[in-house]
mmCIF file with all atom_site columns, C-alpha atoms and ligand atoms in Angstrom:
data_model
loop_
_atom_site.group_PDB
_atom_site.id
_atom_site.type_symbol
_atom_site.label_atom_id
_atom_site.label_alt_id
_atom_site.label_comp_id
_atom_site.label_asym_id
_atom_site.label_entity_id
_atom_site.label_seq_id
_atom_site.pdbx_PDB_ins_code
_atom_site.Cartn_x
_atom_site.Cartn_y
_atom_site.Cartn_z
_atom_site.occupancy
_atom_site.B_iso_or_equiv
_atom_site.pdbx_formal_charge
_atom_site.auth_seq_id
_atom_site.auth_comp_id
_atom_site.auth_asym_id
_atom_site.auth_atom_id
_atom_site.pdbx_PDB_model_num
ATOM   1   C  CA  . MET A 1 1   ? -5.765  36.267  11.387 1.00 0.00 ? 82  MET A CA  1
ATOM   2   C  CA  . ASN A 1 2   ? -7.558  32.964  10.965 1.00 0.00 ? 83  ASN A CA  1
ATOM   3   C  CA  . LYS A 1 3   ? -10.911 33.775  9.259  1.00 0.00 ? 84  LYS A CA  1
ATOM   4   C  CA  . THR A 1 4   ? -12.615 30.795  10.880 1.00 0.00 ? 85  THR A CA  1
ATOM   5   C  CA  . PHE A 1 5   ? -11.847 32.023  14.418 1.00 0.00 ? 86  PHE A CA  1
ATOM   6   C  CA  . ASP A 1 6   ? -11.809 35.824  14.112 1.00 0.00 ? 87  ASP A CA  1
ATOM   7   C  CA  . ASN A 1 7   ? -13.572 36.520  17.435 1.00 0.00 ? 88  ASN A CA  1
ATOM   8   C  CA  . THR A 1 8   ? -11.976 39.183  19.591 1.00 0.00 ? 89  THR A CA  1
ATOM   9   C  CA  . GLU A 1 9   ? -12.129 37.176  22.798 1.00 0.00 ? 90  GLU A CA  1
ATOM   10  C  CA  . GLN A 1 10  ? -8.968  35.719  24.305 1.00 0.00 ? 91  GLN A CA  1
ATOM   11  C  CA  . ILE A 1 11  ? -8.373  32.330  22.695 1.00 0.00 ? 92  ILE A CA  1
ATOM   12  C  CA  . GLN A 1 12  ? -7.439  29.443  24.973 1.00 0.00 ? 93  GLN A CA  1
ATOM   13  C  CA  . LYS A 1 13  ? -3.988  28.224  23.971 1.00 0.00 ? 94  LYS A CA  1
ATOM   14  C  CA  . LYS A 1 14  ? -3.270  24.536  23.519 1.00 0.00 ? 95  LYS A CA  1
ATOM   15  C  CA  . ARG A 1 15  ? -1.456  22.538  26.206 1.00 0.00 ? 96  ARG A CA  1
ATOM   16  C  CA  . GLU A 1 16  ? 2.312   22.705  25.726 1.00 0.00 ? 97  GLU A CA  1
ATOM   17  C  CA  . ASP A 1 17  ? 3.561   19.980  28.078 1.00 0.00 ? 98  ASP A CA  1
ATOM   18  C  CA  . TYR A 1 18  ? 2.283   17.052  26.049 1.00 0.00 ? 99  TYR A CA  1
ATOM   19  C  CA  . ILE A 1 19  ? 4.809   14.292  25.298 1.00 0.00 ? 100 ILE A CA  1
ATOM   20  C  CA  . GLY A 1 20  ? 6.535   14.160  21.924 1.00 0.00 ? 101 GLY A CA  1
ATOM   21  C  CA  . TRP A 1 21  ? 6.179   11.279  19.452 1.00 0.00 ? 102 TRP A CA  1
ATOM   22  C  CA  . THR A 1 22  ? 9.447   9.599   20.345 1.00 0.00 ? 103 THR A CA  1
ATOM   23  C  CA  . ASP A 1 23  ? 8.828   9.709   24.090 1.00 0.00 ? 104 ASP A CA  1
ATOM   24  C  CA  . TYR A 1 24  ? 5.309   8.433   23.425 1.00 0.00 ? 105 TYR A CA  1
ATOM   25  C  CA  . PHE A 1 25  ? 6.378   5.444   21.332 1.00 0.00 ? 106 PHE A CA  1
ATOM   26  C  CA  . MET A 1 26  ? 9.227   4.637   23.695 1.00 0.00 ? 107 MET A CA  1
ATOM   27  C  CA  . ALA A 1 27  ? 6.805   4.863   26.623 1.00 0.00 ? 108 ALA A CA  1
ATOM   28  C  CA  . VAL A 1 28  ? 4.554   2.329   24.862 1.00 0.00 ? 109 VAL A CA  1
ATOM   29  C  CA  . ALA A 1 29  ? 7.573   0.018   24.559 1.00 0.00 ? 110 ALA A CA  1
ATOM   30  C  CA  . PHE A 1 30  ? 8.389   0.503   28.259 1.00 0.00 ? 111 PHE A CA  1
ATOM   31  C  CA  . LEU A 1 31  ? 4.754   -0.076  29.234 1.00 0.00 ? 112 LEU A CA  1
ATOM   32  C  CA  . ALA A 1 32  ? 4.661   -3.289  27.193 1.00 0.00 ? 113 ALA A CA  1
ATOM   33  C  CA  . ALA A 1 33  ? 7.794   -4.438  29.057 1.00 0.00 ? 114 ALA A CA  1
ATOM   34  C  CA  . LYS A 1 34  ? 5.797   -4.246  32.280 1.00 0.00 ? 115 LYS A CA  1
ATOM   35  C  CA  . ARG A 1 35  ? 3.787   -7.237  31.001 1.00 0.00 ? 116 ARG A CA  1
ATOM   36  C  CA  . SER A 1 36  ? 6.897   -9.427  30.920 1.00 0.00 ? 117 SER A CA  1
ATOM   37  C  CA  . LYS A 1 37  ? 7.098   -12.296 33.424 1.00 0.00 ? 118 LYS A CA  1
ATOM   38  C  CA  . ASP A 1 38  ? 10.907  -12.480 33.157 1.00 0.00 ? 119 ASP A CA  1
ATOM   39  C  CA  . PRO A 1 39  ? 12.149  -11.867 36.718 1.00 0.00 ? 120 PRO A CA  1
ATOM   40  C  CA  . HIS A 1 40  ? 15.551  -10.586 35.535 1.00 0.00 ? 121 HIS A CA  1
ATOM   41  C  CA  . PHE A 1 41  ? 14.967  -8.473  32.484 1.00 0.00 ? 122 PHE A CA  1
ATOM   42  C  CA  . GLN A 1 42  ? 11.855  -6.995  30.925 1.00 0.00 ? 123 GLN A CA  1
ATOM   43  C  CA  . VAL A 1 43  ? 11.985  -5.754  27.332 1.00 0.00 ? 124 VAL A CA  1
ATOM   44  C  CA  . GLY A 1 44  ? 9.258   -4.084  25.300 1.00 0.00 ? 125 GLY A CA  1
ATOM   45  C  CA  . ALA A 1 45  ? 9.037   -3.015  21.666 1.00 0.00 ? 126 ALA A CA  1
ATOM   46  C  CA  . CYS A 1 46  ? 6.695   -0.803  19.671 1.00 0.00 ? 127 CYS A CA  1
ATOM   47  C  CA  . ILE A 1 47  ? 6.625   -0.672  15.857 1.00 0.00 ? 128 ILE A CA  1
ATOM   48  C  CA  . VAL A 1 48  ? 5.467   2.512   14.145 1.00 0.00 ? 129 VAL A CA  1
ATOM   49  C  CA  . ASN A 1 49  ? 4.748   3.082   10.471 1.00 0.00 ? 130 ASN A CA  1
ATOM   50  C  CA  . GLN A 1 50  ? 5.510   6.139   8.345  1.00 0.00 ? 131 GLN A CA  1
ATOM   51  C  CA  . ASP A 1 51  ? 2.103   7.658   9.238  1.00 0.00 ? 132 ASP A CA  1
ATOM   52  C  CA  . MET A 1 52  ? 3.105   7.543   12.932 1.00 0.00 ? 133 MET A CA  1
ATOM   53  C  CA  . ARG A 1 53  ? 0.626   4.732   13.556 1.00 0.00 ? 134 ARG A CA  1
ATOM   54  C  CA  . ILE A 1 54  ? 1.499   1.942   15.986 1.00 0.00 ? 135 ILE A CA  1
ATOM   55  C  CA  . VAL A 1 55  ? 1.326   -1.331  14.053 1.00 0.00 ? 136 VAL A CA  1
ATOM   56  C  CA  . GLY A 1 56  ? 2.822   -3.770  16.558 1.00 0.00 ? 137 GLY A CA  1
ATOM   57  C  CA  . VAL A 1 57  ? 3.694   -4.084  20.240 1.00 0.00 ? 138 VAL A CA  1
ATOM   58  C  CA  . GLY A 1 58  ? 5.452   -6.920  22.056 1.00 0.00 ? 139 GLY A CA  1
ATOM   59  C  CA  . TYR A 1 59  ? 7.387   -7.959  25.139 1.00 0.00 ? 140 TYR A CA  1
ATOM   60  C  CA  . ASN A 1 60  ? 9.578   -10.894 26.062 1.00 0.00 ? 141 ASN A CA  1
ATOM   61  C  CA  . GLY A 1 61  ? 7.683   -13.974 27.103 1.00 0.00 ? 142 GLY A CA  1
ATOM   62  C  CA  . MET A 1 62  ? 7.188   -17.692 26.707 1.00 0.00 ? 143 MET A CA  1
ATOM   63  C  CA  . PRO A 1 63  ? 5.566   -18.877 23.474 1.00 0.00 ? 144 PRO A CA  1
ATOM   64  C  CA  . ARG A 1 64  ? 1.809   -19.349 23.367 1.00 0.00 ? 145 ARG A CA  1
ATOM   65  C  CA  . GLY A 1 65  ? 0.839   -22.633 25.025 1.00 0.00 ? 146 GLY A CA  1
ATOM   66  C  CA  . CYS A 1 66  ? 4.123   -22.820 26.947 1.00 0.00 ? 147 CYS A CA  1
ATOM   67  C  CA  . SER A 1 67  ? 3.147   -21.915 30.500 1.00 0.00 ? 148 SER A CA  1
ATOM   68  C  CA  . ASP A 1 68  ? 5.186   -19.131 32.068 1.00 0.00 ? 149 ASP A CA  1
ATOM   69  C  CA  . ASP A 1 69  ? 4.578   -20.873 35.400 1.00 0.00 ? 150 ASP A CA  1
ATOM   70  C  CA  . ILE A 1 70  ? 6.262   -24.068 34.198 1.00 0.00 ? 151 ILE A CA  1
ATOM   71  C  CA  . TYR A 1 71  ? 8.958   -23.072 31.702 1.00 0.00 ? 152 TYR A CA  1
ATOM   72  C  CA  . PRO A 1 72  ? 12.237  -21.962 33.337 1.00 0.00 ? 153 PRO A CA  1
ATOM   73  C  CA  . TRP A 1 73  ? 13.177  -18.316 33.884 1.00 0.00 ? 154 TRP A CA  1
ATOM   74  C  CA  . GLU A 1 74  ? 16.720  -19.103 35.088 1.00 0.00 ? 155 GLU A CA  1
ATOM   75  C  CA  . LYS A 1 75  ? 19.547  -17.479 33.165 1.00 0.00 ? 156 LYS A CA  1
ATOM   76  C  CA  . GLY A 1 76  ? 21.062  -20.030 30.795 1.00 0.00 ? 157 GLY A CA  1
ATOM   77  C  CA  . LYS A 1 77  ? 17.824  -22.040 30.567 1.00 0.00 ? 158 LYS A CA  1
ATOM   78  C  CA  . LYS A 1 78  ? 15.245  -19.490 29.434 1.00 0.00 ? 159 LYS A CA  1
ATOM   79  C  CA  . LYS A 1 79  ? 17.055  -18.579 26.244 1.00 0.00 ? 160 LYS A CA  1
ATOM   80  C  CA  . LEU A 1 80  ? 15.932  -21.854 24.686 1.00 0.00 ? 161 LEU A CA  1
ATOM   81  C  CA  . TYR A 1 81  ? 12.311  -20.786 25.024 1.00 0.00 ? 162 TYR A CA  1
ATOM   82  C  CA  . VAL A 1 82  ? 11.707  -17.052 25.466 1.00 0.00 ? 163 VAL A CA  1
ATOM   83  C  CA  . CYS A 1 83  ? 10.371  -15.065 22.507 1.00 0.00 ? 164 CYS A CA  1
ATOM   84  C  CA  . HIS A 1 84  ? 12.067  -11.685 22.434 1.00 0.00 ? 165 HIS A CA  1
ATOM   85  C  CA  . ALA A 1 85  ? 10.093  -8.441  22.508 1.00 0.00 ? 166 ALA A CA  1
ATOM   86  C  CA  . GLU A 1 86  ? 11.125  -7.398  18.990 1.00 0.00 ? 167 GLU A CA  1
ATOM   87  C  CA  . MET A 1 87  ? 10.102  -10.729 17.505 1.00 0.00 ? 168 MET A CA  1
ATOM   88  C  CA  . ASN A 1 88  ? 6.740   -10.623 19.290 1.00 0.00 ? 169 ASN A CA  1
ATOM   89  C  CA  . ALA A 1 89  ? 6.119   -7.040  18.151 1.00 0.00 ? 170 ALA A CA  1
ATOM   90  C  CA  . ILE A 1 90  ? 6.776   -8.017  14.528 1.00 0.00 ? 171 ILE A CA  1
ATOM   91  C  CA  . LEU A 1 91  ? 4.638   -11.159 14.746 1.00 0.00 ? 172 LEU A CA  1
ATOM   92  C  CA  . ASN A 1 92  ? 1.843   -9.214  16.494 1.00 0.00 ? 173 ASN A CA  1
ATOM   93  C  CA  . LYS A 1 93  ? 1.638   -6.667  13.669 1.00 0.00 ? 174 LYS A CA  1
ATOM   94  C  CA  . ASN A 1 94  ? -1.827  -5.489  12.716 1.00 0.00 ? 175 ASN A CA  1
ATOM   95  C  CA  . SER A 1 95  ? -0.743  -4.404  9.237  1.00 0.00 ? 176 SER A CA  1
ATOM   96  C  CA  . SER A 1 96  ? 0.151   -6.518  6.227  1.00 0.00 ? 177 SER A CA  1
ATOM   97  C  CA  . ASP A 1 97  ? 3.859   -5.840  6.760  1.00 0.00 ? 178 ASP A CA  1
ATOM   98  C  CA  . VAL A 1 98  ? 6.264   -3.596  8.672  1.00 0.00 ? 179 VAL A CA  1
ATOM   99  C  CA  . TRP A 1 99  ? 8.256   -2.424  5.641  1.00 0.00 ? 180 TRP A CA  1
ATOM   100 C  CA  . GLY A 1 100 ? 9.773   1.040   6.228  1.00 0.00 ? 181 GLY A CA  1
ATOM   101 C  CA  . CYS A 1 101 ? 8.707   1.092   9.885  1.00 0.00 ? 182 CYS A CA  1
ATOM   102 C  CA  . THR A 1 102 ? 10.641  2.154   12.974 1.00 0.00 ? 183 THR A CA  1
ATOM   103 C  CA  . ILE A 1 103 ? 10.959  -0.102  16.007 1.00 0.00 ? 184 ILE A CA  1
ATOM   104 C  CA  . TYR A 1 104 ? 11.212  1.535   19.434 1.00 0.00 ? 185 TYR A CA  1
ATOM   105 C  CA  . VAL A 1 105 ? 12.786  -0.825  21.928 1.00 0.00 ? 186 VAL A CA  1
ATOM   106 C  CA  . LYS A 1 106 ? 14.138  -0.668  25.477 1.00 0.00 ? 187 LYS A CA  1
ATOM   107 C  CA  . LEU A 1 107 ? 17.292  -2.599  24.670 1.00 0.00 ? 188 LEU A CA  1
ATOM   108 C  CA  . PHE A 1 108 ? 19.448  -2.707  21.550 1.00 0.00 ? 189 PHE A CA  1
ATOM   109 C  CA  . PRO A 1 109 ? 18.334  -5.823  19.609 1.00 0.00 ? 190 PRO A CA  1
ATOM   110 C  CA  . CYS A 1 110 ? 20.252  -9.107  19.830 1.00 0.00 ? 191 CYS A CA  1
ATOM   111 C  CA  . ASN A 1 111 ? 21.548  -10.990 16.768 1.00 0.00 ? 192 ASN A CA  1
ATOM   112 C  CA  . GLU A 1 112 ? 18.389  -13.105 16.412 1.00 0.00 ? 193 GLU A CA  1
ATOM   113 C  CA  . CYS A 1 113 ? 16.111  -10.066 16.573 1.00 0.00 ? 194 CYS A CA  1
ATOM   114 C  CA  . ALA A 1 114 ? 18.396  -8.115  14.233 1.00 0.00 ? 195 ALA A CA  1
ATOM   115 C  CA  . LYS A 1 115 ? 17.942  -10.802 11.575 1.00 0.00 ? 196 LYS A CA  1
ATOM   116 C  CA  . ILE A 1 116 ? 14.154  -10.610 11.891 1.00 0.00 ? 197 ILE A CA  1
ATOM   117 C  CA  . ILE A 1 117 ? 14.193  -6.801  11.913 1.00 0.00 ? 198 ILE A CA  1
ATOM   118 C  CA  . ILE A 1 118 ? 16.289  -6.715  8.736  1.00 0.00 ? 199 ILE A CA  1
ATOM   119 C  CA  . GLN A 1 119 ? 14.259  -9.340  6.893  1.00 0.00 ? 200 GLN A CA  1
ATOM   120 C  CA  . SER A 1 120 ? 10.950  -7.726  7.821  1.00 0.00 ? 201 SER A CA  1
ATOM   121 C  CA  . GLY A 1 121 ? 12.001  -4.439  6.197  1.00 0.00 ? 202 GLY A CA  1
ATOM   122 C  CA  . ILE A 1 122 ? 12.129  -2.302  9.342  1.00 0.00 ? 203 ILE A CA  1
ATOM   123 C  CA  . LYS A 1 123 ? 14.340  0.665   8.462  1.00 0.00 ? 204 LYS A CA  1
ATOM   124 C  CA  . GLU A 1 124 ? 15.118  2.163   11.859 1.00 0.00 ? 205 GLU A CA  1
ATOM   125 C  CA  . VAL A 1 125 ? 15.798  1.034   15.416 1.00 0.00 ? 206 VAL A CA  1
ATOM   126 C  CA  . VAL A 1 126 ? 15.441  3.510   18.284 1.00 0.00 ? 207 VAL A CA  1
ATOM   127 C  CA  . TYR A 1 127 ? 16.678  2.107   21.589 1.00 0.00 ? 208 TYR A CA  1
ATOM   128 C  CA  . VAL A 1 128 ? 17.435  3.338   25.094 1.00 0.00 ? 209 VAL A CA  1
ATOM   129 C  CA  . SER A 1 129 ? 19.804  0.807   26.679 1.00 0.00 ? 210 SER A CA  1
ATOM   130 C  CA  . ASP A 1 130 ? 22.971  -0.593  25.155 1.00 0.00 ? 211 ASP A CA  1
ATOM   131 C  CA  . LYS A 1 131 ? 23.942  -2.476  28.304 1.00 0.00 ? 212 LYS A CA  1
ATOM   132 C  CA  . LYS A 1 132 ? 24.724  -5.731  26.495 1.00 0.00 ? 213 LYS A CA  1
ATOM   133 C  CA  . ALA A 1 133 ? 26.869  -4.119  23.756 1.00 0.00 ? 214 ALA A CA  1
ATOM   134 C  CA  . LYS A 1 134 ? 30.021  -6.042  24.720 1.00 0.00 ? 215 LYS A CA  1
ATOM   135 C  CA  . LYS A 1 135 ? 28.426  -9.474  24.211 1.00 0.00 ? 216 LYS A CA  1
ATOM   136 C  CA  . VAL A 1 136 ? 29.185  -11.299 20.979 1.00 0.00 ? 217 VAL A CA  1
ATOM   137 C  CA  . GLU A 1 137 ? 25.480  -11.480 20.045 1.00 0.00 ? 218 GLU A CA  1
ATOM   138 C  CA  . TYR A 1 138 ? 25.201  -7.709  20.204 1.00 0.00 ? 219 TYR A CA  1
ATOM   139 C  CA  . LYS A 1 139 ? 28.423  -7.098  18.302 1.00 0.00 ? 220 LYS A CA  1
ATOM   140 C  CA  . ALA A 1 140 ? 26.972  -9.332  15.576 1.00 0.00 ? 221 ALA A CA  1
ATOM   141 C  CA  . SER A 1 141 ? 23.620  -7.546  15.619 1.00 0.00 ? 222 SER A CA  1
ATOM   142 C  CA  . ARG A 1 142 ? 25.234  -4.123  15.372 1.00 0.00 ? 223 ARG A CA  1
ATOM   143 C  CA  . GLN A 1 143 ? 27.309  -5.275  12.399 1.00 0.00 ? 224 GLN A CA  1
ATOM   144 C  CA  . MET A 1 144 ? 24.329  -6.837  10.604 1.00 0.00 ? 225 MET A CA  1
ATOM   145 C  CA  . LEU A 1 145 ? 22.053  -3.851  11.144 1.00 0.00 ? 226 LEU A CA  1
ATOM   146 C  CA  . LYS A 1 146 ? 24.792  -1.517  9.903  1.00 0.00 ? 227 LYS A CA  1
ATOM   147 C  CA  . ASP A 1 147 ? 25.475  -3.590  6.792  1.00 0.00 ? 228 ASP A CA  1
ATOM   148 C  CA  . ALA A 1 148 ? 21.754  -3.867  6.060  1.00 0.00 ? 229 ALA A CA  1
ATOM   149 C  CA  . GLY A 1 149 ? 21.393  -0.083  6.237  1.00 0.00 ? 230 GLY A CA  1
ATOM   150 C  CA  . VAL A 1 150 ? 19.088  -0.093  9.261  1.00 0.00 ? 231 VAL A CA  1
ATOM   151 C  CA  . ILE A 1 151 ? 19.533  3.205   11.117 1.00 0.00 ? 232 ILE A CA  1
ATOM   152 C  CA  . CYS A 1 152 ? 20.152  2.644   14.843 1.00 0.00 ? 233 CYS A CA  1
ATOM   153 C  CA  . THR A 1 153 ? 19.757  5.573   17.203 1.00 0.00 ? 234 THR A CA  1
ATOM   154 C  CA  . GLN A 1 154 ? 20.198  5.597   20.949 1.00 0.00 ? 235 GLN A CA  1
ATOM   155 C  CA  . TYR A 1 155 ? 17.506  7.783   22.457 1.00 0.00 ? 236 TYR A CA  1
ATOM   156 C  CA  . LYS A 1 156 ? 17.485  9.710   25.682 1.00 0.00 ? 237 LYS A CA  1
ATOM   157 C  CA  . PRO A 1 157 ? 13.820  10.386  26.477 1.00 0.00 ? 238 PRO A CA  1
ATOM   158 C  CA  . LYS A 1 158 ? 13.007  14.077  26.956 1.00 0.00 ? 239 LYS A CA  1
ATOM   159 C  CA  . VAL A 1 159 ? 11.226  13.325  30.209 1.00 0.00 ? 240 VAL A CA  1
ATOM   160 C  CA  . GLY A 1 160 ? 12.777  11.137  32.924 1.00 0.00 ? 241 GLY A CA  1
ATOM   161 C  CA  . THR A 1 161 ? 9.525   9.589   34.039 1.00 0.00 ? 242 THR A CA  1
ATOM   162 C  CA  . ILE A 1 162 ? 5.932   9.440   32.874 1.00 0.00 ? 243 ILE A CA  1
ATOM   163 C  CA  . VAL A 1 163 ? 3.399   8.938   35.634 1.00 0.00 ? 244 VAL A CA  1
ATOM   164 C  CA  . ILE A 1 164 ? 0.105   7.280   34.817 1.00 0.00 ? 245 ILE A CA  1
ATOM   165 C  CA  . ASP A 1 165 ? -2.490  8.113   37.417 1.00 0.00 ? 246 ASP A CA  1
ATOM   166 C  CA  . PHE A 1 166 ? -5.615  6.065   36.829 1.00 0.00 ? 247 PHE A CA  1
ATOM   167 C  CA  . ASP A 1 167 ? -7.360  8.305   39.341 1.00 0.00 ? 248 ASP A CA  1
ATOM   168 C  CA  . GLU A 1 168 ? -6.558  11.657  37.738 1.00 0.00 ? 249 GLU A CA  1
ATOM   169 C  CA  . ASP A 1 169 ? -10.097 12.343  36.509 1.00 0.00 ? 250 ASP A CA  1
ATOM   170 C  CA  . ASN A 1 170 ? -11.803 11.091  39.648 1.00 0.00 ? 251 ASN A CA  1
ATOM   171 C  CA  . ASP A 1 171 ? -12.900 13.964  41.871 1.00 0.00 ? 252 ASP A CA  1
ATOM   172 C  CA  . SER A 1 172 ? -13.491 12.044  45.057 1.00 0.00 ? 253 SER A CA  1
ATOM   173 C  CA  . SER A 1 173 ? -13.034 8.438   46.089 1.00 0.00 ? 254 SER A CA  1
ATOM   174 C  CA  . PRO A 1 174 ? -10.137 6.467   44.657 1.00 0.00 ? 255 PRO A CA  1
ATOM   175 C  CA  . LEU A 1 175 ? -10.940 3.732   42.167 1.00 0.00 ? 256 LEU A CA  1
ATOM   176 C  CA  . GLU A 1 176 ? -12.127 0.492   43.688 1.00 0.00 ? 257 GLU A CA  1
ATOM   177 C  CA  . THR A 1 177 ? -9.728  -2.272  42.845 1.00 0.00 ? 258 THR A CA  1
ATOM   178 C  CA  . GLU A 1 178 ? -11.531 -4.731  40.680 1.00 0.00 ? 259 GLU A CA  1
ATOM   179 C  CA  . LYS A 1 179 ? -10.261 -8.275  40.951 1.00 0.00 ? 260 LYS A CA  1
ATOM   180 C  CA  . ARG A 1 180 ? -9.283  -9.575  37.513 1.00 0.00 ? 261 ARG A CA  1
ATOM   181 C  CA  . SER A 1 181 ? -7.268  -12.593 36.536 1.00 0.00 ? 262 SER A CA  1
ATOM   182 C  CA  . GLU A 1 182 ? -4.420  -11.645 34.206 1.00 0.00 ? 263 GLU A CA  1
HETATM 183 N  N1  . LIG B 2 .   ? 16.871  -7.943  22.216 1.00 0.00 ? 206 LIG B N1  1
HETATM 184 C  C1  . LIG B 2 .   ? 16.363  -8.592  23.294 1.00 0.00 ? 206 LIG B C1  1
HETATM 185 C  C2  . LIG B 2 .   ? 17.215  -9.159  24.201 1.00 0.00 ? 206 LIG B C2  1
HETATM 186 C  C3  . LIG B 2 .   ? 16.700  -9.850  25.249 1.00 0.00 ? 206 LIG B C3  1
HETATM 187 N  N2  . LIG B 2 .   ? 15.372  -9.960  25.378 1.00 0.00 ? 206 LIG B N2  1
HETATM 188 C  C4  . LIG B 2 .   ? 14.823  -10.693 26.525 1.00 0.00 ? 206 LIG B C4  1
HETATM 189 C  C5  . LIG B 2 .   ? 15.081  -12.154 26.528 1.00 0.00 ? 206 LIG B C5  1
HETATM 190 C  C6  . LIG B 2 .   ? 15.169  -12.484 27.980 1.00 0.00 ? 206 LIG B C6  1
HETATM 191 O  O1  . LIG B 2 .   ? 13.867  -12.699 28.492 1.00 0.00 ? 206 LIG B O1  1
HETATM 192 C  C7  . LIG B 2 .   ? 15.766  -11.233 28.577 1.00 0.00 ? 206 LIG B C7  1
HETATM 193 C  C8  . LIG B 2 .   ? 17.256  -11.275 28.665 1.00 0.00 ? 206 LIG B C8  1
HETATM 194 O  O2  . LIG B 2 .   ? 17.538  -11.923 29.820 1.00 0.00 ? 206 LIG B O2  1
HETATM 195 P  P1  . LIG B 2 .   ? 19.012  -12.121 30.438 1.00 0.00 ? 206 LIG B P1  1
HETATM 196 O  O3  . LIG B 2 .   ? 19.397  -13.487 30.006 1.00 0.00 ? 206 LIG B O3  1
HETATM 197 O  O4  . LIG B 2 .   ? 19.897  -11.074 29.875 1.00 0.00 ? 206 LIG B O4  1
HETATM 198 O  O5  . LIG B 2 .   ? 18.740  -11.987 31.894 1.00 0.00 ? 206 LIG B O5  1
HETATM 199 O  O6  . LIG B 2 .   ? 15.402  -10.194 27.694 1.00 0.00 ? 206 LIG B O6  1
HETATM 200 C  C9  . LIG B 2 .   ? 14.530  -9.377  24.471 1.00 0.00 ? 206 LIG B C9  1
HETATM 201 O  O7  . LIG B 2 .   ? 13.284  -9.466  24.602 1.00 0.00 ? 206 LIG B O7  1
HETATM 202 N  N3  . LIG B 2 .   ? 15.046  -8.691  23.433 1.00 0.00 ? 206 LIG B N3  1
HETATM 203 ZN ZN1 . LIG B 2 .   ? 16.487  -10.528 20.641 1.00 0.00 ? 207 LIG B ZN1 1
#
């Protein structure tokens, strides 16, 4: 019996259907992807340190100062310009480095991102989709990550969907939509 709480009344048990760490970090990566302006493919990444703290988040997008209304999103053209989610997450880090961290990402990293992941000291990649595995860039990235000792794990989230209801704590009228420029 816990001496601090030795009352005889029924104790309210904690919630059990909370999401686990991996689903949570992957959900942050998927949420970040929703910020992407790429009409064909949205990628998000979330970097987590050994204390389970998020230290960087990113998504694929045009570089700062390069307007996503002007630069091309067509396949074959965009690759010259787009910054990948993994690279943005690493560059956006709010810690001095990402040594020993884990990166959660929607898609298995490409060769360019693999190089940055390795050189930044990230020790683990957790990804959901491997849909580009047959492409030469992804064969190269898999080889490099393996040789560099970066653990790569494909993850099947425990829950299929996570619904975010901005209205869940509102008893009556739905939230008024505030006009904001984004
Ligand atoms: N590891 C990756 C791979 C790709 N991306 C981004 C870059 C592009 O915006 C898009 C891929 O477009 P596709 O040419 O396949 O239509 O995904 C990334 O952020 N990270
Ligand atoms: Zn990449």
